Amino acid sequence: MNSQFAPFSPGTLTERHYEMLVQAVVDYAIFMLDPAGVVVSWNAGAARIKGYDANEAIGQHLSLFYTDEDRQAGKPDYLLELARCEGRAQDEGWRVRKDGTRFWALVVIDAIRNELGEVIGLAKITRNITDRREAEGRYEALRAQLFQAQKLEALGQLSGGMAHDFNNLLTIILSAAKLASRTDDPERLASLLDSIQTAGQRGAQMTRNLLTFARCEPKATRQVDLDELLDAAATFIDQALPRTMTLRMQVDEGLHPVQLDPSELEMALLNLVLNARDAMGVVGEVQVQACNRQLAGEAGGLHGEFVEIIVADQGCGIDPSIRSRLFEPFFTTKDVGKGTGLGLSQVYGFARQAKGGVQIDSAAGWGTLIRLYLPAIVGGLADEPL
Ligand SMILES: Nc1ncnc2c1ncn2[C@@H]1O[C@H](COP(=O)(O)OP(=O)(O)OP(=O)(O)O)[C@@H](O)[C@H]1O
Ligand SMILES: [Mg+2]
């Protein structure tokens, strides 16, 4: 038997085997370029995807496969230069077949170097992902429709919730005012005025939470040093917890500064800590941690330098069935008078306003961990999230 065509087995693969492998691949265009970008090899996948056979493609410059717009913008040369200098270039975009039709391609170009480190050629792999892109487009359109429907539902809920809660407050204010106008007892009068004031303050707090959610609160953002802010916050957070609960703060040194409205961050922290308190009932520990984090899309699609603030509890946890509703204004599982359902809406609105995000990790009975991501100011400039 000709050894070159013996069955594949470990240790017996020859260059010819690799060539056969590359040739056998039909779902990927795999071809080599010389350092200037001229095609020197061509596989079956390349012929299938691009429509040129090997005789037509070999000897041509890479730019043949690009659209006129991309050629004029210098994209092929830019990608070649990037691969030569950085070792690799990646791109996603339209490419043109021999018959002039276009397909959406995912492209990787890798530099191949000799033992001296000189670039002797480039390996290029192209995949036709038009179907995937179209499917994503359809998915996005469906998602937009669903989002619109959810928005309308939330709006209905918002109006209903607002009317209900403000009505309760107005009932307290009006009846207390009526009773106050009839009483001569100074003590009773003071207590009635007190309840009017408390109801008024609760109303003001509600509007503030709502405005943050709606992102129409005039922003008083400035560069904030988080070490100082969190240090000061520990005091008021501690006061918000009953004596049977403890607060554990763990703030890394050298936190990046952030650009935000500090009073909004304080309110968000308080809202999260109050939720942790309510979830734990009587005893427990609330943990607040802060550290610098570099994100590459793993958290809510955020990219760049962030400060991560975590508020964690070992309370009752959140049932998966209500996960999708947590940020809805007026969504609460608490008894009447115990919660308005605006805490997490404020946290969400604040995080979005600050160009950051919120992530919730929870399981019923295990506890809850909420991560707040705030874009860091690195080198004097806010790291603009992608
Ligand atoms: N740490 C947590 N553990 C368990 N459940 C939580 C936690 N945080 C939030 N939740 C759930 O999410 C719901 C919504 O929280 P949100 O803070 O928006 O409103 P609320 O706490 O009910 O009322 P408000 O904050 O306006 O007083 C809560 O009612 C609760 O069911
Ligand atoms: Mg709350």
Tab-separated table of C-alpha atoms and ligand atoms in Angstrom:
chain	number	residue	atom	x	y	z
A	1	MET	CA	0.000	0.000	0.000
A	2	ASN	CA	1.228	3.531	-0.779
A	3	SER	CA	2.238	4.858	2.641
A	4	GLN	CA	1.154	8.390	1.689
A	5	PHE	CA	-2.460	7.203	1.605
A	6	ALA	CA	-2.316	4.834	4.592
A	7	PRO	CA	-5.170	5.354	7.070
A	8	PHE	CA	-4.585	8.249	9.493
A	9	SER	CA	-2.989	7.211	12.756
A	10	PRO	CA	-1.121	9.156	15.433
A	11	GLY	CA	2.468	9.916	14.474
A	12	THR	CA	2.104	8.978	10.816
A	13	LEU	CA	0.609	12.198	9.477
A	14	THR	CA	2.514	13.707	6.578
A	15	GLU	CA	2.331	17.149	4.990
A	16	ARG	CA	0.234	15.536	2.304
A	17	HIS	CA	-2.280	14.434	4.926
A	18	TYR	CA	-2.607	18.022	6.142
A	19	GLU	CA	-3.105	19.207	2.595
A	20	MET	CA	-5.820	16.566	2.145
A	21	LEU	CA	-7.448	17.763	5.342
A	22	VAL	CA	-7.486	21.399	4.221
A	23	GLN	CA	-8.797	20.375	0.822
A	24	ALA	CA	-11.556	18.255	2.378
A	25	VAL	CA	-12.967	21.186	4.348
A	26	VAL	CA	-15.866	22.664	2.410
A	27	ASP	CA	-17.528	24.819	5.050
A	28	TYR	CA	-14.520	27.091	5.475
A	29	ALA	CA	-12.463	28.881	2.864
A	30	ILE	CA	-8.875	28.131	3.916
A	31	PHE	CA	-6.115	29.649	1.841
A	32	MET	CA	-2.662	31.102	2.060
A	33	LEU	CA	-1.463	34.540	1.049
A	34	ASP	CA	2.044	35.791	0.461
A	35	PRO	CA	3.114	38.686	2.743
A	36	ALA	CA	1.738	41.202	0.183
A	37	GLY	CA	-1.708	39.604	0.224
A	38	VAL	CA	-1.563	37.610	-3.024
A	39	VAL	CA	-3.359	34.235	-2.970
A	40	VAL	CA	-0.936	31.264	-3.151
A	41	SER	CA	-3.206	28.317	-2.226
A	42	TRP	CA	-6.935	27.643	-2.410
A	43	ASN	CA	-9.089	24.876	-0.901
A	44	ALA	CA	-12.443	23.359	-1.894
A	45	GLY	CA	-14.240	25.441	0.732
A	46	ALA	CA	-12.818	28.633	-0.793
A	47	ALA	CA	-14.014	27.558	-4.250
A	48	ARG	CA	-17.474	26.765	-2.856
A	49	ILE	CA	-17.864	29.912	-0.782
A	50	LYS	CA	-16.292	32.444	-3.165
A	51	GLY	CA	-17.152	30.876	-6.514
A	52	TYR	CA	-13.614	31.122	-7.998
A	53	ASP	CA	-11.721	27.921	-8.757
A	54	ALA	CA	-8.053	27.585	-7.800
A	55	ASN	CA	-6.759	28.676	-11.258
A	56	GLU	CA	-8.746	31.908	-11.100
A	57	ALA	CA	-7.955	32.749	-7.486
A	58	ILE	CA	-4.246	31.943	-7.184
A	59	GLY	CA	-2.175	34.982	-8.131
A	60	GLN	CA	-4.990	37.430	-7.316
A	61	HIS	CA	-4.785	40.003	-4.540
A	62	LEU	CA	-6.980	39.502	-1.484
A	63	SER	CA	-8.875	42.718	-2.257
A	64	LEU	CA	-10.636	40.900	-5.135
A	65	PHE	CA	-13.091	39.460	-2.608
A	66	TYR	CA	-13.983	42.776	-0.974
A	67	THR	CA	-16.801	45.169	-1.821
A	68	ASP	CA	-15.969	48.369	-3.724
A	69	GLU	CA	-16.744	50.416	-0.602
A	70	ASP	CA	-14.348	48.375	1.532
A	71	ARG	CA	-11.649	48.536	-1.151
A	72	GLN	CA	-11.986	52.304	-1.367
A	73	ALA	CA	-11.829	52.551	2.422
A	74	GLY	CA	-8.582	50.519	2.345
A	75	LYS	CA	-9.982	47.667	4.442
A	76	PRO	CA	-8.065	44.757	2.835
A	77	ASP	CA	-4.735	46.571	3.230
A	78	TYR	CA	-5.594	47.567	6.755
A	79	LEU	CA	-6.375	43.936	7.734
A	80	LEU	CA	-3.192	42.671	6.073
A	81	GLU	CA	-1.108	45.268	7.872
A	82	LEU	CA	-2.792	44.406	11.166
A	83	ALA	CA	-2.087	40.682	10.709
A	84	ARG	CA	1.544	41.353	9.749
A	85	CYS	CA	2.149	43.629	12.755
A	86	GLU	CA	-0.058	42.087	15.444
A	87	GLY	CA	0.046	38.466	14.282
A	88	ARG	CA	-3.701	38.264	13.730
A	89	ALA	CA	-6.562	40.266	12.214
A	90	GLN	CA	-10.255	39.439	12.539
A	91	ASP	CA	-13.168	40.911	10.697
A	92	GLU	CA	-16.851	40.441	10.019
A	93	GLY	CA	-18.424	41.972	6.946
A	94	TRP	CA	-19.703	41.660	3.380
A	95	ARG	CA	-17.579	39.869	0.814
A	96	VAL	CA	-18.276	39.437	-2.911
A	97	ARG	CA	-18.465	36.147	-4.853
A	98	LYS	CA	-17.343	35.717	-8.433
A	99	ASP	CA	-20.935	36.170	-9.647
A	100	GLY	CA	-21.169	39.511	-7.819
A	101	THR	CA	-23.490	38.291	-5.028
A	102	ARG	CA	-22.550	39.117	-1.484
A	103	PHE	CA	-22.233	36.995	1.633
A	104	TRP	CA	-21.578	37.910	5.238
A	105	ALA	CA	-18.171	36.595	6.223
A	106	LEU	CA	-16.333	35.917	9.429
A	107	VAL	CA	-12.653	36.261	8.656
A	108	VAL	CA	-9.431	35.492	10.496
A	109	ILE	CA	-5.988	36.231	9.070
A	110	ASP	CA	-2.955	34.824	10.907
A	111	ALA	CA	0.638	35.718	10.177
A	112	ILE	CA	3.012	32.789	9.558
A	113	ARG	CA	6.592	33.450	10.600
A	114	ASN	CA	9.880	31.670	9.969
A	115	GLU	CA	12.313	30.788	12.739
A	116	LEU	CA	13.761	34.339	12.526
A	117	GLY	CA	10.344	35.798	13.224
A	118	GLU	CA	9.931	37.200	9.711
A	119	VAL	CA	6.460	37.053	8.167
A	120	ILE	CA	6.642	34.596	5.286
A	121	GLY	CA	2.949	34.399	4.561
A	122	LEU	CA	-0.562	34.688	5.922
A	123	ALA	CA	-3.159	31.993	6.587
A	124	LYS	CA	-6.706	33.100	5.944
A	125	ILE	CA	-9.885	31.370	7.075
A	126	THR	CA	-13.255	32.679	5.946
A	127	ARG	CA	-16.642	31.395	7.006
A	128	ASN	CA	-19.949	32.266	5.398
A	129	ILE	CA	-22.221	33.219	8.279
A	130	THR	CA	-24.984	34.890	6.256
A	131	ASP	CA	-27.597	32.453	7.631
A	132	ARG	CA	-26.562	33.089	11.188
A	133	ARG	CA	-26.669	36.844	10.634
A	134	GLU	CA	-30.127	36.660	9.104
A	135	ALA	CA	-31.343	34.479	11.965
A	136	GLU	CA	-29.910	37.009	14.402
A	137	GLY	CA	-31.682	39.798	12.528
A	138	ARG	CA	-35.009	37.961	12.775
A	139	TYR	CA	-34.371	37.270	16.443
A	140	GLU	CA	-33.591	40.951	17.061
A	141	ALA	CA	-36.817	41.995	15.304
A	142	LEU	CA	-38.833	39.559	17.424
A	143	ARG	CA	-37.095	40.730	20.540
A	144	ALA	CA	-37.887	44.366	19.681
A	145	GLN	CA	-41.564	43.443	19.242
A	146	LEU	CA	-41.617	41.590	22.522
A	147	PHE	CA	-39.845	44.434	24.254
A	148	GLN	CA	-42.439	46.876	22.952
A	149	ALA	CA	-45.252	44.660	24.295
A	150	GLN	CA	-43.500	44.347	27.633
A	151	LYS	CA	-42.965	48.096	27.737
A	152	LEU	CA	-46.674	48.717	27.270
A	153	GLU	CA	-47.508	46.206	29.976
A	154	ALA	CA	-44.990	47.801	32.324
A	155	LEU	CA	-46.436	51.217	31.535
A	156	GLY	CA	-49.908	50.006	32.495
A	157	GLN	CA	-48.519	48.532	35.664
A	158	LEU	CA	-46.615	51.700	36.383
A	159	SER	CA	-49.681	53.932	36.062
A	160	GLY	CA	-51.746	51.506	38.161
A	161	GLY	CA	-49.064	51.171	40.819
A	162	MET	CA	-48.438	54.887	40.964
A	163	ALA	CA	-52.124	55.733	41.268
A	164	HIS	CA	-52.509	53.133	44.004
A	165	ASP	CA	-49.525	54.173	46.093
A	166	PHE	CA	-50.081	57.900	45.750
A	167	ASN	CA	-53.729	57.382	46.590
A	168	ASN	CA	-52.742	55.693	49.850
A	169	LEU	CA	-50.446	58.566	50.713
A	170	LEU	CA	-53.049	61.181	49.778
A	171	THR	CA	-55.650	59.405	51.912
A	172	ILE	CA	-53.286	59.628	54.885
A	173	ILE	CA	-52.531	63.295	54.203
A	174	LEU	CA	-56.152	64.347	53.622
A	175	SER	CA	-57.633	62.523	56.580
A	176	ALA	CA	-54.863	63.717	58.908
A	177	ALA	CA	-55.346	67.293	57.677
A	178	LYS	CA	-59.107	67.025	58.245
A	179	LEU	CA	-58.670	65.700	61.777
A	180	ALA	CA	-56.021	68.328	62.488
A	181	SER	CA	-58.380	71.150	61.510
A	182	ARG	CA	-60.890	69.887	64.101
A	183	THR	CA	-58.681	69.234	67.111
A	184	ASP	CA	-57.642	71.602	69.908
A	185	ASP	CA	-55.295	69.059	71.485
A	186	PRO	CA	-51.742	70.248	70.760
A	187	GLU	CA	-50.288	66.729	71.177
A	188	ARG	CA	-52.774	65.198	68.785
A	189	LEU	CA	-52.170	68.057	66.367
A	190	ALA	CA	-48.396	67.440	66.455
A	191	SER	CA	-48.866	63.725	65.819
A	192	LEU	CA	-51.234	64.373	62.885
A	193	LEU	CA	-48.823	66.868	61.341
A	194	ASP	CA	-46.067	64.312	61.818
A	195	SER	CA	-47.954	61.672	59.842
A	196	ILE	CA	-48.639	64.236	57.087
A	197	GLN	CA	-44.930	64.965	56.918
A	198	THR	CA	-43.975	61.270	56.857
A	199	ALA	CA	-46.476	60.539	54.061
A	200	GLY	CA	-45.187	63.566	52.126
A	201	GLN	CA	-41.585	62.373	52.491
A	202	ARG	CA	-42.519	58.869	51.357
A	203	GLY	CA	-44.190	60.425	48.286
A	204	ALA	CA	-41.070	62.463	47.560
A	205	GLN	CA	-38.891	59.335	47.879
A	206	MET	CA	-41.206	57.476	45.505
A	207	THR	CA	-40.999	60.189	42.869
A	208	ARG	CA	-37.241	60.253	43.217
A	209	ASN	CA	-36.947	56.499	42.696
A	210	LEU	CA	-39.272	56.739	39.720
A	211	LEU	CA	-37.351	59.616	38.181
A	212	THR	CA	-34.117	57.657	38.420
A	213	PHE	CA	-35.762	54.688	36.742
A	214	ALA	CA	-37.148	56.919	34.008
A	215	ARG	CA	-33.691	58.510	33.730
A	216	CYS	CA	-35.108	62.026	33.704
A	217	GLU	CA	-33.622	63.124	36.998
A	218	PRO	CA	-31.264	66.028	36.284
A	219	LYS	CA	-27.861	64.456	36.702
A	220	ALA	CA	-25.337	65.946	39.085
A	221	THR	CA	-22.517	63.703	37.977
A	222	ARG	CA	-18.943	64.274	38.954
A	223	GLN	CA	-15.777	62.285	39.348
A	224	VAL	CA	-16.187	60.266	42.524
A	225	ASP	CA	-13.580	58.551	44.651
A	226	LEU	CA	-15.287	55.324	45.686
A	227	ASP	CA	-13.017	54.541	48.665
A	228	GLU	CA	-14.301	57.671	50.374
A	229	LEU	CA	-17.913	57.230	49.317
A	230	LEU	CA	-18.068	53.598	50.461
A	231	ASP	CA	-16.381	54.470	53.717
A	232	ALA	CA	-19.042	57.067	54.442
A	233	ALA	CA	-21.808	54.771	53.197
A	234	ALA	CA	-20.822	52.077	55.723
A	235	THR	CA	-22.177	54.318	58.468
A	236	PHE	CA	-25.632	54.876	57.046
A	237	ILE	CA	-25.892	51.279	55.817
A	238	ASP	CA	-25.104	50.078	59.325
A	239	GLN	CA	-27.845	52.290	60.702
A	240	ALA	CA	-30.341	50.791	58.251
A	241	LEU	CA	-29.706	47.292	59.632
A	242	PRO	CA	-31.155	45.948	62.878
A	243	ARG	CA	-28.645	45.157	65.617
A	244	THR	CA	-29.055	41.442	65.005
A	245	MET	CA	-27.509	41.846	61.549
A	246	THR	CA	-23.934	42.661	60.640
A	247	LEU	CA	-22.383	44.470	57.726
A	248	ARG	CA	-19.110	43.216	56.224
A	249	MET	CA	-17.412	45.695	53.914
A	250	GLN	CA	-14.497	44.587	51.775
A	251	VAL	CA	-13.229	47.392	49.587
A	252	ASP	CA	-10.097	46.769	47.504
A	253	GLU	CA	-7.433	49.425	47.616
A	254	GLY	CA	-6.868	51.647	44.601
A	255	LEU	CA	-10.400	51.525	43.189
A	256	HIS	CA	-10.681	53.463	39.954
A	257	PRO	CA	-12.659	56.683	40.219
A	258	VAL	CA	-16.081	56.772	38.530
A	259	GLN	CA	-18.258	59.455	36.963
A	260	LEU	CA	-21.701	59.564	38.578
A	261	ASP	CA	-24.147	61.314	40.855
A	262	PRO	CA	-22.940	60.211	44.328
A	263	SER	CA	-26.346	60.608	45.960
A	264	GLU	CA	-27.810	58.189	43.396
A	265	LEU	CA	-25.124	55.612	44.175
A	266	GLU	CA	-25.802	55.993	47.897
A	267	MET	CA	-29.488	55.483	47.269
A	268	ALA	CA	-28.821	52.403	45.112
A	269	LEU	CA	-26.620	50.902	47.845
A	270	LEU	CA	-29.265	51.603	50.440
A	271	ASN	CA	-31.972	50.024	48.275
A	272	LEU	CA	-29.838	46.892	47.830
A	273	VAL	CA	-28.968	46.655	51.507
A	274	LEU	CA	-32.611	47.119	52.536
A	275	ASN	CA	-33.587	44.287	50.190
A	276	ALA	CA	-30.874	42.098	51.735
A	277	ARG	CA	-32.178	42.988	55.180
A	278	ASP	CA	-35.761	42.118	54.245
A	279	ALA	CA	-34.639	38.834	52.667
A	280	MET	CA	-32.808	37.702	55.796
A	281	GLY	CA	-35.574	38.375	58.291
A	282	VAL	CA	-33.971	38.631	61.706
A	283	VAL	CA	-30.319	37.650	61.710
A	284	GLY	CA	-27.604	37.491	59.093
A	285	GLU	CA	-24.706	39.240	57.444
A	286	VAL	CA	-24.854	41.682	54.556
A	287	GLN	CA	-21.660	41.762	52.528
A	288	VAL	CA	-20.609	44.730	50.453
A	289	GLN	CA	-17.534	44.262	48.274
A	290	ALA	CA	-15.891	46.535	45.738
A	291	CYS	CA	-13.081	45.832	43.298
A	292	ASN	CA	-11.780	46.867	39.875
A	293	ARG	CA	-12.871	44.598	37.048
A	294	GLN	CA	-12.030	44.362	33.392
A	295	LEU	CA	-15.024	43.142	31.428
A	296	ALA	CA	-15.080	41.582	27.976
A	297	GLY	CA	-18.793	41.098	27.464
A	298	GLU	CA	-19.336	38.449	30.162
A	299	ALA	CA	-21.570	40.720	32.251
A	300	GLY	CA	-24.500	42.227	30.378
A	301	GLY	CA	-22.334	42.691	27.270
A	302	LEU	CA	-20.203	45.359	28.978
A	303	HIS	CA	-16.659	45.905	27.753
A	304	GLY	CA	-13.851	47.840	29.397
A	305	GLU	CA	-12.680	48.871	32.841
A	306	PHE	CA	-15.312	48.884	35.562
A	307	VAL	CA	-15.686	49.035	39.293
A	308	GLU	CA	-17.776	46.143	40.557
A	309	ILE	CA	-19.798	46.624	43.725
A	310	ILE	CA	-21.372	43.482	45.143
A	311	VAL	CA	-24.138	43.369	47.736
A	312	ALA	CA	-24.723	39.820	48.972
A	313	ASP	CA	-26.968	38.189	51.519
A	314	GLN	CA	-27.833	34.658	52.643
A	315	GLY	CA	-31.546	35.393	52.723
A	316	CYS	CA	-34.580	33.735	51.163
A	317	GLY	CA	-33.267	34.145	47.600
A	318	ILE	CA	-35.283	35.005	44.518
A	319	ASP	CA	-37.587	32.548	42.827
A	320	PRO	CA	-36.668	32.115	39.126
A	321	SER	CA	-40.319	32.739	38.169
A	322	ILE	CA	-40.064	36.415	39.168
A	323	ARG	CA	-36.514	37.049	37.899
A	324	SER	CA	-37.625	38.815	34.744
A	325	ARG	CA	-39.834	41.249	36.656
A	326	LEU	CA	-37.441	42.445	39.354
A	327	PHE	CA	-36.556	45.767	37.703
A	328	GLU	CA	-40.167	46.612	36.865
A	329	PRO	CA	-41.331	49.645	38.741
A	330	PHE	CA	-43.884	48.707	41.447
A	331	PHE	CA	-43.075	45.021	41.244
A	332	THR	CA	-42.949	43.791	44.828
A	333	THR	CA	-43.601	40.566	46.700
A	334	LYS	CA	-43.779	42.398	50.002
A	335	ASP	CA	-46.924	43.102	51.988
A	336	VAL	CA	-48.825	46.346	51.519
A	337	GLY	CA	-46.942	49.126	53.250
A	338	LYS	CA	-43.694	47.058	53.387
A	339	GLY	CA	-42.421	47.771	49.896
A	340	THR	CA	-43.330	49.916	46.919
A	341	GLY	CA	-41.361	47.868	44.388
A	342	LEU	CA	-39.225	50.837	43.349
A	343	GLY	CA	-35.892	49.878	44.937
A	344	LEU	CA	-34.471	47.761	42.145
A	345	SER	CA	-35.996	50.054	39.494
A	346	GLN	CA	-33.925	52.857	40.974
A	347	VAL	CA	-30.803	50.663	41.002
A	348	TYR	CA	-31.394	49.673	37.375
A	349	GLY	CA	-32.119	53.245	36.240
A	350	PHE	CA	-29.032	54.524	38.033
A	351	ALA	CA	-26.750	51.831	36.587
A	352	ARG	CA	-28.004	52.480	33.059
A	353	GLN	CA	-27.658	56.223	33.506
A	354	ALA	CA	-24.059	55.694	34.616
A	355	LYS	CA	-23.503	53.525	31.460
A	356	GLY	CA	-22.970	50.477	33.654
A	357	GLY	CA	-25.163	47.512	34.501
A	358	VAL	CA	-26.678	45.315	37.203
A	359	GLN	CA	-26.523	41.509	37.400
A	360	ILE	CA	-28.505	39.356	39.793
A	361	ASP	CA	-27.393	35.912	40.973
A	362	SER	CA	-29.797	34.148	43.227
A	363	ALA	CA	-31.397	30.866	44.118
A	364	ALA	CA	-34.331	30.286	46.435
A	365	GLY	CA	-33.032	29.428	49.902
A	366	TRP	CA	-29.394	30.157	49.010
A	367	GLY	CA	-29.263	33.928	49.058
A	368	THR	CA	-28.769	36.720	46.604
A	369	LEU	CA	-25.766	38.421	45.106
A	370	ILE	CA	-26.223	41.639	43.193
A	371	ARG	CA	-23.397	43.048	41.123
A	372	LEU	CA	-23.368	46.678	40.161
A	373	TYR	CA	-20.935	47.639	37.386
A	374	LEU	CA	-19.841	51.264	37.033
A	375	PRO	CA	-17.542	52.403	34.209
A	376	ALA	CA	-14.159	53.389	35.589
A	377	ILE	CA	-12.284	56.540	34.761
A	378	VAL	CA	-8.924	55.268	33.581
A	379	GLY	CA	-6.117	57.680	32.737
A	380	GLY	CA	-8.319	60.729	33.334
A	381	LEU	CA	-11.084	59.651	30.942
A	382	ALA	CA	-14.182	57.535	31.532
A	383	ASP	CA	-13.608	54.207	29.795
A	384	GLU	CA	-16.440	54.554	27.294
A	385	PRO	CA	-18.274	51.198	27.375
A	386	LEU	CA	-18.737	49.596	23.922
B	1	LIG	N1	-31.821	40.456	48.184
B	1	LIG	C1	-33.024	39.971	47.838
B	1	LIG	N2	-33.424	38.741	48.269
B	1	LIG	C2	-34.626	38.238	47.938
B	1	LIG	N3	-35.539	38.893	47.170
B	1	LIG	C3	-35.207	40.113	46.720
B	1	LIG	C4	-33.955	40.717	47.013
B	1	LIG	N4	-33.912	41.912	46.395
B	1	LIG	C5	-35.092	42.062	45.755
B	1	LIG	N5	-35.885	40.987	45.953
B	1	LIG	C6	-37.224	40.764	45.385
B	1	LIG	O1	-37.452	41.743	44.391
B	1	LIG	C7	-38.627	42.488	44.665
B	1	LIG	C8	-38.461	43.898	44.138
B	1	LIG	O2	-37.460	44.570	44.883
B	1	LIG	P1	-37.510	46.146	44.978
B	1	LIG	O3	-36.364	46.601	45.811
B	1	LIG	O4	-37.626	46.709	43.618
B	1	LIG	O5	-38.887	46.439	45.721
B	1	LIG	P2	-39.281	46.188	47.221
B	1	LIG	O6	-38.080	45.912	48.046
B	1	LIG	O7	-40.351	45.165	47.221
B	1	LIG	O8	-39.893	47.607	47.619
B	1	LIG	P3	-39.075	48.996	47.908
B	1	LIG	O9	-37.650	48.741	47.596
B	1	LIG	O10	-39.660	49.989	46.983
B	1	LIG	O11	-39.327	49.282	49.325
B	1	LIG	C9	-38.825	42.369	46.160
B	1	LIG	O12	-40.171	42.552	46.526
B	1	LIG	C10	-38.316	40.951	46.429
B	1	LIG	O13	-39.318	39.991	46.118
B	2	MG	MG	-36.435	47.156	47.889
